[in-house]
PDB file of N, CA and C in Angstrom:
ATOM      1  N   MET E   1       0.627  -1.038  -0.073  1.00 71.00           N
ATOM      2  CA  MET E   1      -0.104  -0.128   0.123  1.00 71.00           C
ATOM      3  C   MET E   1       0.706   1.301  -0.127  1.00 71.00           C
ATOM      4  N   SER E   2       1.958   1.242   0.511  1.00 78.00           N
ATOM      5  CA  SER E   2       3.007   2.372   0.778  1.00 78.00           C
ATOM      6  C   SER E   2       3.330   2.834  -0.587  1.00 78.00           C
ATOM      7  N   THR E   3       3.499   1.763  -1.629  1.00 83.00           N
ATOM      8  CA  THR E   3       3.913   1.979  -2.896  1.00 83.00           C
ATOM      9  C   THR E   3       3.071   2.807  -3.635  1.00 83.00           C
ATOM     10  N   VAL E   4       1.778   2.559  -3.501  1.00 82.00           N
ATOM     11  CA  VAL E   4       0.835   3.343  -4.161  1.00 82.00           C
ATOM     12  C   VAL E   4       0.846   4.774  -3.808  1.00 82.00           C
ATOM     13  N   TRP E   5       1.230   4.980  -2.454  1.00 85.00           N
ATOM     14  CA  TRP E   5       1.468   6.564  -1.984  1.00 85.00           C
ATOM     15  C   TRP E   5       2.639   7.229  -2.532  1.00 85.00           C
ATOM     16  N   VAL E   6       3.598   6.436  -3.097  1.00 85.00           N
ATOM     17  CA  VAL E   6       4.730   6.961  -3.532  1.00 85.00           C
ATOM     18  C   VAL E   6       4.749   7.076  -5.094  1.00 85.00           C
ATOM     19  N   VAL E   7       4.265   6.038  -5.693  1.00 89.00           N
ATOM     20  CA  VAL E   7       4.129   6.047  -7.164  1.00 89.00           C
ATOM     21  C   VAL E   7       3.045   6.853  -7.793  1.00 89.00           C
ATOM     22  N   GLY E   8       1.980   6.962  -7.046  1.00 89.00           N
ATOM     23  CA  GLY E   8       0.864   7.762  -7.549  1.00 89.00           C
ATOM     24  C   GLY E   8       0.887   9.203  -7.636  1.00 89.00           C
ATOM     25  N   PRO E   9       1.431  10.022  -6.465  1.00 90.00           N
ATOM     26  CA  PRO E   9       1.777  11.448  -6.707  1.00 90.00           C
ATOM     27  C   PRO E   9       3.209  11.610  -7.735  1.00 90.00           C
ATOM     28  N   ALA E  10       3.928  10.735  -7.872  1.00 91.00           N
ATOM     29  CA  ALA E  10       4.999  10.905  -8.780  1.00 91.00           C
ATOM     30  C   ALA E  10       4.471  10.835 -10.069  1.00 91.00           C
ATOM     31  N   ALA E  11       3.537   9.815 -10.333  1.00 92.00           N
ATOM     32  CA  ALA E  11       2.987   9.760 -11.845  1.00 92.00           C
ATOM     33  C   ALA E  11       2.387  11.168 -11.985  1.00 92.00           C
ATOM     34  N   VAL E  12       1.547  11.671 -11.158  1.00 93.00           N
ATOM     35  CA  VAL E  12       0.826  12.730 -11.424  1.00 93.00           C
ATOM     36  C   VAL E  12       1.725  13.939 -11.573  1.00 93.00           C
ATOM     37  N   VAL E  13       2.848  13.990 -10.910  1.00 93.00           N
ATOM     38  CA  VAL E  13       3.797  15.209 -11.075  1.00 93.00           C
ATOM     39  C   VAL E  13       4.299  14.933 -12.430  1.00 93.00           C
ATOM     40  N   LEU E  14       4.655  13.881 -12.793  1.00 93.00           N
ATOM     41  CA  LEU E  14       5.332  13.525 -14.190  1.00 93.00           C
ATOM     42  C   LEU E  14       4.289  13.947 -15.378  1.00 93.00           C
ATOM     43  N   LEU E  15       3.155  13.399 -15.121  1.00 94.00           N
ATOM     44  CA  LEU E  15       2.094  13.994 -16.026  1.00 94.00           C
ATOM     45  C   LEU E  15       1.876  15.336 -16.182  1.00 94.00           C
ATOM     46  N   VAL E  16       1.815  16.054 -15.130  1.00 93.00           N
ATOM     47  CA  VAL E  16       1.712  17.599 -15.104  1.00 93.00           C
ATOM     48  C   VAL E  16       2.819  18.315 -15.747  1.00 93.00           C
ATOM     49  N   LEU E  17       4.057  17.563 -15.692  1.00 92.00           N
ATOM     50  CA  LEU E  17       5.309  18.126 -16.211  1.00 92.00           C
ATOM     51  C   LEU E  17       5.345  17.878 -17.640  1.00 92.00           C
ATOM     52  N   ALA E  18       5.016  16.625 -18.105  1.00 91.00           N
ATOM     53  CA  ALA E  18       4.753  16.452 -19.458  1.00 91.00           C
ATOM     54  C   ALA E  18       3.693  17.361 -20.295  1.00 91.00           C
ATOM     55  N   LEU E  19       2.588  17.453 -19.550  1.00 91.00           N
ATOM     56  CA  LEU E  19       1.731  18.335 -20.248  1.00 91.00           C
ATOM     57  C   LEU E  19       2.022  19.806 -20.310  1.00 91.00           C
ATOM     58  N   TRP E  20       2.699  20.364 -19.217  1.00 89.00           N
ATOM     59  CA  TRP E  20       3.331  21.812 -19.461  1.00 89.00           C
ATOM     60  C   TRP E  20       4.236  21.911 -20.503  1.00 89.00           C
ATOM     61  N   ALA E  21       5.267  21.015 -20.494  1.00 86.00           N
ATOM     62  CA  ALA E  21       6.307  20.815 -21.519  1.00 86.00           C
ATOM     63  C   ALA E  21       5.760  20.958 -23.151  1.00 86.00           C
ATOM     64  N   GLY E  22       4.791  20.014 -23.077  1.00 84.00           N
ATOM     65  CA  GLY E  22       4.166  19.870 -24.460  1.00 84.00           C
ATOM     66  C   GLY E  22       3.431  21.048 -24.842  1.00 84.00           C
ATOM     67  N   HIS E  23       2.740  21.894 -23.895  1.00 84.00           N
ATOM     68  CA  HIS E  23       1.905  23.010 -24.185  1.00 84.00           C
ATOM     69  C   HIS E  23       3.096  24.202 -24.467  1.00 84.00           C
ATOM     70  N   ARG E  24       4.024  24.229 -23.705  1.00 82.00           N
ATOM     71  CA  ARG E  24       5.203  25.325 -23.910  1.00 82.00           C
ATOM     72  C   ARG E  24       5.710  25.014 -25.356  1.00 82.00           C
ATOM     73  N   THR E  25       5.898  23.872 -25.907  1.00 77.00           N
ATOM     74  CA  THR E  25       6.562  23.744 -27.153  1.00 77.00           C
ATOM     75  C   THR E  25       5.675  24.072 -28.168  1.00 77.00           C
ATOM     76  N   LEU E  26       4.288  23.815 -27.936  1.00 78.00           N
ATOM     77  CA  LEU E  26       3.556  24.193 -29.026  1.00 78.00           C
ATOM     78  C   LEU E  26       3.009  25.457 -29.159  1.00 78.00           C
ATOM     79  N   THR E  27       3.193  26.262 -28.076  1.00 77.00           N
ATOM     80  CA  THR E  27       2.854  27.718 -27.904  1.00 77.00           C
ATOM     81  C   THR E  27       4.166  28.576 -28.318  1.00 77.00           C
ATOM     82  N   SER E  28       5.388  28.172 -28.068  1.00 69.00           N
ATOM     83  CA  SER E  28       6.544  29.080 -28.028  1.00 69.00           C
ATOM     84  C   SER E  28       6.668  29.455 -29.609  1.00 69.00           C
ATOM     85  N   PRO E  29       7.184  30.667 -29.752  1.00 66.00           N
ATOM     86  CA  PRO E  29       7.563  31.135 -31.064  1.00 66.00           C
ATOM     87  C   PRO E  29       8.681  30.133 -31.852  1.00 66.00           C
ATOM     88  N   ARG E  30       8.550  30.276 -33.190  1.00 58.00           N
ATOM     89  CA  ARG E  30       9.171  29.394 -33.922  1.00 58.00           C
ATOM     90  C   ARG E  30      10.843  29.504 -33.646  1.00 58.00           C
ATOM     91  N   ALA E  31      11.098  30.508 -33.324  1.00 50.00           N
ATOM     92  CA  ALA E  31      12.565  30.906 -33.163  1.00 50.00           C
ATOM     93  C   ALA E  31      13.347  30.045 -31.988  1.00 50.00           C
ATOM     94  N   ARG E  32      12.270  29.842 -30.982  1.00 54.00           N
ATOM     95  CA  ARG E  32      12.835  29.304 -29.654  1.00 54.00           C
ATOM     96  C   ARG E  32      12.711  27.622 -29.841  1.00 54.00           C
ATOM     97  N   THR E  33      12.113  27.057 -30.826  1.00 50.00           N
ATOM     98  CA  THR E  33      11.809  25.624 -30.686  1.00 50.00           C
ATOM     99  C   THR E  33      13.038  24.826 -31.066  1.00 50.00           C
ATOM    100  N   GLY E  34      13.156  23.775 -30.799  1.00 56.00           N
ATOM    101  CA  GLY E  34      14.150  22.842 -30.672  1.00 56.00           C
ATOM    102  C   GLY E  34      14.102  21.941 -31.933  1.00 56.00           C
ATOM    103  N   GLY E  35      15.336  21.320 -32.252  1.00 60.00           N
ATOM    104  CA  GLY E  35      15.532  20.669 -33.509  1.00 60.00           C
ATOM    105  C   GLY E  35      14.421  19.413 -33.754  1.00 60.00           C
ATOM    106  N   VAL E  36      14.021  18.785 -32.705  1.00 60.00           N
ATOM    107  CA  VAL E  36      13.093  17.721 -33.001  1.00 60.00           C
ATOM    108  C   VAL E  36      11.788  18.110 -33.801  1.00 60.00           C
ATOM    109  N   ARG E  37      11.156  19.410 -33.517  1.00 58.00           N
ATOM    110  CA  ARG E  37      10.181  19.932 -34.414  1.00 58.00           C
ATOM    111  C   ARG E  37      10.484  20.117 -35.750  1.00 58.00           C
ATOM    112  N   ASP E  38      11.856  20.660 -36.050  1.00 62.00           N
ATOM    113  CA  ASP E  38      12.173  20.755 -37.359  1.00 62.00           C
ATOM    114  C   ASP E  38      12.496  19.665 -38.187  1.00 62.00           C
ATOM    115  N   ALA E  39      13.137  18.565 -37.362  1.00 63.00           N
ATOM    116  CA  ALA E  39      13.431  17.289 -37.981  1.00 63.00           C
ATOM    117  C   ALA E  39      12.063  16.507 -38.234  1.00 63.00           C
ATOM    118  N   MET E  40      11.146  16.654 -37.470  1.00 63.00           N
ATOM    119  CA  MET E  40       9.735  15.910 -37.641  1.00 63.00           C
ATOM    120  C   MET E  40       9.140  16.582 -38.961  1.00 63.00           C
ATOM    121  N   GLY E  41       9.381  18.011 -38.949  1.00 66.00           N
ATOM    122  CA  GLY E  41       8.740  18.649 -40.213  1.00 66.00           C
ATOM    123  C   GLY E  41       9.274  18.535 -41.584  1.00 66.00           C
ATOM    124  N   ASN E  42      10.608  17.933 -41.478  1.00 70.00           N
ATOM    125  CA  ASN E  42      11.253  17.582 -42.858  1.00 70.00           C
ATOM    126  C   ASN E  42      10.805  16.364 -43.338  1.00 70.00           C
ATOM    127  N   PHE E  43       9.842  15.527 -42.853  1.00 70.00           N
ATOM    128  CA  PHE E  43       9.288  14.233 -43.097  1.00 70.00           C
ATOM    129  C   PHE E  43       8.525  14.564 -44.434  1.00 70.00           C
ATOM    130  N   ILE E  44       7.903  15.831 -44.457  1.00 65.00           N
ATOM    131  CA  ILE E  44       7.187  16.275 -45.597  1.00 65.00           C
ATOM    132  C   ILE E  44       8.057  16.066 -47.010  1.00 65.00           C
ATOM    133  N   ASP E  45       9.075  16.456 -46.783  1.00 72.00           N
ATOM    134  CA  ASP E  45       9.954  16.364 -48.071  1.00 72.00           C
ATOM    135  C   ASP E  45      10.200  15.176 -48.442  1.00 72.00           C
ATOM    136  N   VAL E  46      10.123  14.093 -47.904  1.00 74.00           N
ATOM    137  CA  VAL E  46      10.278  12.509 -48.363  1.00 74.00           C
ATOM    138  C   VAL E  46       9.010  12.044 -48.720  1.00 74.00           C
ATOM    139  N   PHE E  47       7.870  12.346 -47.970  1.00 79.00           N
ATOM    140  CA  PHE E  47       6.592  11.660 -48.521  1.00 79.00           C
ATOM    141  C   PHE E  47       5.670  12.583 -49.554  1.00 79.00           C
ATOM    142  N   ASP E  48       6.025  13.828 -49.523  1.00 80.00           N
ATOM    143  CA  ASP E  48       5.000  14.625 -50.347  1.00 80.00           C
ATOM    144  C   ASP E  48       5.997  15.851 -51.008  1.00 80.00           C
ATOM    145  N   PRO E  49       6.972  15.509 -51.878  1.00 81.00           N
ATOM    146  CA  PRO E  49       7.773  16.700 -52.273  1.00 81.00           C
ATOM    147  C   PRO E  49       7.214  17.846 -53.192  1.00 81.00           C
ATOM    148  N   ALA E  50       6.017  17.490 -53.500  1.00 85.00           N
ATOM    149  CA  ALA E  50       5.401  18.593 -54.279  1.00 85.00           C
ATOM    150  C   ALA E  50       4.946  19.613 -53.225  1.00 85.00           C
ATOM    151  N   ARG E  51       4.374  19.047 -52.268  1.00 82.00           N
ATOM    152  CA  ARG E  51       3.792  19.921 -51.193  1.00 82.00           C
ATOM    153  C   ARG E  51       4.911  20.673 -50.512  1.00 82.00           C
ATOM    154  N   SER E  52       6.288  20.184 -50.324  1.00 80.00           N
ATOM    155  CA  SER E  52       7.485  20.829 -49.757  1.00 80.00           C
ATOM    156  C   SER E  52       7.619  21.859 -50.631  1.00 80.00           C
ATOM    157  N   ARG E  53       7.688  21.684 -51.924  1.00 85.00           N
ATOM    158  CA  ARG E  53       8.182  22.739 -53.037  1.00 85.00           C
ATOM    159  C   ARG E  53       7.145  24.009 -52.974  1.00 85.00           C
ATOM    160  N   ALA E  54       5.921  23.470 -52.944  1.00 87.00           N
ATOM    161  CA  ALA E  54       4.883  24.673 -52.683  1.00 87.00           C
ATOM    162  C   ALA E  54       5.163  25.451 -51.466  1.00 87.00           C
ATOM    163  N   ASP E  55       5.343  24.819 -50.402  1.00 85.00           N
ATOM    164  CA  ASP E  55       5.428  25.473 -49.003  1.00 85.00           C
ATOM    165  C   ASP E  55       6.697  26.415 -49.251  1.00 85.00           C
ATOM    166  N   LEU E  56       7.772  25.811 -49.822  1.00 85.00           N
ATOM    167  CA  LEU E  56       8.984  26.737 -49.823  1.00 85.00           C
ATOM    168  C   LEU E  56       8.849  27.938 -50.793  1.00 85.00           C
ATOM    169  N   ASP E  57       7.942  27.796 -51.893  1.00 90.00           N
ATOM    170  CA  ASP E  57       7.606  29.067 -52.662  1.00 90.00           C
ATOM    171  C   ASP E  57       6.672  29.986 -52.109  1.00 90.00           C
ATOM    172  N   LEU E  58       5.775  29.489 -51.487  1.00 89.00           N
ATOM    173  CA  LEU E  58       4.946  30.337 -50.593  1.00 89.00           C
ATOM    174  C   LEU E  58       5.733  31.012 -49.560  1.00 89.00           C
ATOM    175  N   GLU E  59       6.683  30.401 -48.833  1.00 87.00           N
ATOM    176  CA  GLU E  59       7.490  31.134 -47.834  1.00 87.00           C
ATOM    177  C   GLU E  59       8.513  32.241 -48.634  1.00 87.00           C
ATOM    178  N   SER E  60       8.963  31.757 -49.742  1.00 87.00           N
ATOM    179  CA  SER E  60       9.919  32.834 -50.369  1.00 87.00           C
ATOM    180  C   SER E  60       9.071  34.225 -51.088  1.00 87.00           C
ATOM    181  N   ARG E  61       7.929  33.925 -51.111  1.00 87.00           N
ATOM    182  CA  ARG E  61       6.906  35.022 -51.538  1.00 87.00           C
ATOM    183  C   ARG E  61       6.809  36.155 -50.574  1.00 87.00           C
ATOM    184  N   LYS E  62       7.041  35.722 -49.229  1.00 85.00           N
ATOM    185  CA  LYS E  62       6.977  36.709 -47.980  1.00 85.00           C
ATOM    186  C   LYS E  62       8.092  37.600 -48.227  1.00 85.00           C
ATOM    187  N   ASN E  63       9.308  37.204 -48.749  1.00 81.00           N
ATOM    188  CA  ASN E  63      10.471  38.160 -48.965  1.00 81.00           C
ATOM    189  C   ASN E  63      10.627  38.788 -50.213  1.00 81.00           C
ATOM    190  N   GLN E  64       9.361  38.633 -50.890  1.00 80.00           N
ATOM    191  CA  GLN E  64       9.623  39.272 -52.376  1.00 80.00           C
ATOM    192  C   GLN E  64       9.165  40.681 -52.420  1.00 80.00           C
ATOM    193  N   GLY E  65      10.032  41.347 -52.919  1.00 75.00           N
ATOM    194  CA  GLY E  65       9.659  42.982 -53.162  1.00 75.00           C
ATOM    195  C   GLY E  65       9.243  43.250 -54.396  1.00 75.00           C
ATOM    196  N   ALA E  66       8.468  44.274 -54.818  1.00 71.00           N
ATOM    197  CA  ALA E  66       7.962  44.766 -56.089  1.00 71.00           C
ATOM    198  C   ALA E  66       9.123  45.138 -56.912  1.00 71.00           C
ATOM    199  N   LEU E  67       8.857  44.757 -58.398  1.00 74.00           N
ATOM    200  CA  LEU E  67      10.126  45.337 -59.255  1.00 74.00           C
ATOM    201  C   LEU E  67       9.380  46.348 -59.945  1.00 74.00           C
ATOM    202  N   LEU E  68      10.050  47.417 -59.858  1.00 71.00           N
ATOM    203  CA  LEU E  68       9.758  48.684 -60.535  1.00 71.00           C
ATOM    204  C   LEU E  68      10.884  49.247 -61.675  1.00 71.00           C
ATOM    205  N   PRO E  69      10.494  49.464 -62.837  1.00 65.00           N
ATOM    206  CA  PRO E  69      11.532  49.932 -63.775  1.00 65.00           C
ATOM    207  C   PRO E  69      12.288  51.200 -63.113  1.00 65.00           C
ATOM    208  N   SER E  70      13.512  51.253 -63.698  1.00 64.00           N
ATOM    209  CA  SER E  70      14.216  52.405 -63.219  1.00 64.00           C
ATOM    210  C   SER E  70      14.170  53.551 -64.132  1.00 64.00           C
ATOM    211  N   PRO E  71      13.755  54.718 -63.793  1.00 64.00           N
ATOM    212  CA  PRO E  71      13.307  55.932 -64.625  1.00 64.00           C
ATOM    213  C   PRO E  71      14.604  56.329 -65.520  1.00 64.00           C
ATOM    214  N   ASP E  72      14.284  56.280 -66.663  1.00 67.00           N
ATOM    215  CA  ASP E  72      15.214  56.577 -67.780  1.00 67.00           C
ATOM    216  C   ASP E  72      14.595  58.014 -68.410  1.00 67.00           C
ATOM    217  N   ASP E  73      15.585  58.318 -69.308  1.00 62.00           N
ATOM    218  CA  ASP E  73      14.925  59.567 -70.000  1.00 62.00           C
ATOM    219  C   ASP E  73      13.929  59.188 -71.109  1.00 62.00           C
ATOM    220  N   ASP E  74      13.903  57.977 -71.577  1.00 66.00           N
ATOM    221  CA  ASP E  74      12.721  57.371 -72.483  1.00 66.00           C
ATOM    222  C   ASP E  74      11.635  57.265 -71.896  1.00 66.00           C
ATOM    223  N   ASP E  75      11.652  57.061 -70.339  1.00 63.00           N
ATOM    224  CA  ASP E  75      10.360  56.987 -69.862  1.00 63.00           C
ATOM    225  C   ASP E  75       9.567  58.273 -69.516  1.00 63.00           C
ATOM    226  N   ARG E  76      10.225  59.396 -69.732  1.00 65.00           N
ATOM    227  CA  ARG E  76       9.587  60.562 -69.429  1.00 65.00           C
ATOM    228  C   ARG E  76       8.358  60.801 -70.505  1.00 65.00           C
ATOM    229  N   PRO E  77       7.311  61.493 -70.089  1.00 67.00           N
ATOM    230  CA  PRO E  77       6.445  61.845 -71.330  1.00 67.00           C
ATOM    231  C   PRO E  77       6.884  62.801 -72.060  1.00 67.00           C
ATOM    232  N   MET E  78       6.371  62.616 -73.364  1.00 77.00           N
ATOM    233  CA  MET E  78       6.769  63.463 -74.472  1.00 77.00           C
ATOM    234  C   MET E  78       6.134  64.853 -74.320  1.00 77.00           C
ATOM    235  N   TRP E  79       5.155  65.205 -73.492  1.00 81.00           N
ATOM    236  CA  TRP E  79       4.521  66.378 -73.677  1.00 81.00           C
ATOM    237  C   TRP E  79       4.878  66.966 -72.137  1.00 81.00           C
ATOM    238  N   THR E  80       4.788  68.266 -72.241  1.00 86.00           N
ATOM    239  CA  THR E  80       4.846  68.998 -71.055  1.00 86.00           C
ATOM    240  C   THR E  80       3.721  69.793 -70.735  1.00 86.00           C
ATOM    241  N   VAL E  81       3.341  69.903 -69.447  1.00 88.00           N
ATOM    242  CA  VAL E  81       1.936  70.418 -68.917  1.00 88.00           C
ATOM    243  C   VAL E  81       2.200  71.671 -68.200  1.00 88.00           C
ATOM    244  N   ASP E  82       1.988  72.924 -68.616  1.00 90.00           N
ATOM    245  CA  ASP E  82       2.025  74.085 -67.790  1.00 90.00           C
ATOM    246  C   ASP E  82       0.638  74.651 -67.297  1.00 90.00           C
ATOM    247  N   LEU E  83       0.530  74.495 -66.015  1.00 91.00           N
ATOM    248  CA  LEU E  83      -0.679  74.458 -65.317  1.00 91.00           C
ATOM    249  C   LEU E  83      -0.993  75.860 -65.194  1.00 91.00           C
ATOM    250  N   HIS E  84       0.007  76.953 -65.136  1.00 91.00           N
ATOM    251  CA  HIS E  84      -0.286  78.252 -64.855  1.00 91.00           C
ATOM    252  C   HIS E  84      -1.009  79.030 -66.139  1.00 91.00           C
ATOM    253  N   ARG E  85      -0.445  78.467 -67.244  1.00 92.00           N
ATOM    254  CA  ARG E  85      -0.962  79.106 -68.617  1.00 92.00           C
ATOM    255  C   ARG E  85      -2.189  78.081 -69.266  1.00 92.00           C
ATOM    256  N   ASN E  86      -2.365  76.944 -68.480  1.00 91.00           N
ATOM    257  CA  ASN E  86      -3.301  76.000 -68.894  1.00 91.00           C
ATOM    258  C   ASN E  86      -3.017  75.352 -70.425  1.00 91.00           C
ATOM    259  N   ARG E  87      -1.660  75.188 -70.585  1.00 92.00           N
ATOM    260  CA  ARG E  87      -1.376  74.774 -71.956  1.00 92.00           C
ATOM    261  C   ARG E  87      -0.467  73.312 -71.915  1.00 92.00           C
ATOM    262  N   ILE E  88      -0.676  72.523 -73.020  1.00 89.00           N
ATOM    263  CA  ILE E  88       0.098  71.375 -72.839  1.00 89.00           C
ATOM    264  C   ILE E  88       1.001  71.611 -74.281  1.00 89.00           C
ATOM    265  N   THR E  89       2.170  71.140 -74.103  1.00 89.00           N
ATOM    266  CA  THR E  89       3.293  71.266 -75.144  1.00 89.00           C
ATOM    267  C   THR E  89       3.367  69.821 -75.879  1.00 89.00           C
ATOM    268  N   ILE E  90       3.375  69.618 -77.225  1.00 86.00           N
ATOM    269  CA  ILE E  90       3.771  68.248 -77.560  1.00 86.00           C
ATOM    270  C   ILE E  90       4.681  68.527 -78.444  1.00 86.00           C
ATOM    271  N   PRO E  91       5.827  67.693 -78.461  1.00 81.00           N
ATOM    272  CA  PRO E  91       6.969  68.203 -79.588  1.00 81.00           C
ATOM    273  C   PRO E  91       6.656  67.306 -80.749  1.00 81.00           C
ATOM    274  N   ARG E  92       7.099  68.152 -81.741  1.00 78.00           N
ATOM    275  CA  ARG E  92       6.915  67.514 -83.357  1.00 78.00           C
ATOM    276  C   ARG E  92       7.977  66.489 -83.558  1.00 78.00           C
ATOM    277  N   HIS E  93       7.663  65.520 -84.323  1.00 71.00           N
ATOM    278  CA  HIS E  93       8.670  64.723 -84.813  1.00 71.00           C
ATOM    279  C   HIS E  93       9.486  65.216 -85.966  1.00 71.00           C
ATOM    280  N   ARG E  94      10.569  65.158 -86.142  1.00 65.00           N
ATOM    281  CA  ARG E  94      11.425  65.664 -87.338  1.00 65.00           C
ATOM    282  C   ARG E  94      11.661  64.584 -88.168  1.00 65.00           C
TER     283      ARG E  94
END
């Protein structure tokens, strides 16, 4: 009977610690997680490579910036607008 009084509370304490550690692992930010979670996540590369490539593509789009053309002299409009005189000047081709 004395074994039950020793093993029972010890099992409850271990169960509470396991639940607390599991909850902390699931709710912690990604930067603080251990290698086990990353290693288990790499199994998707083996069993579903198309999904893995799609996930990598979606992740790379988060860092993607907009491409804008550089302003050149050719990109300027051919006409000039004078708002004080209400006049638009369009150069003639030679």
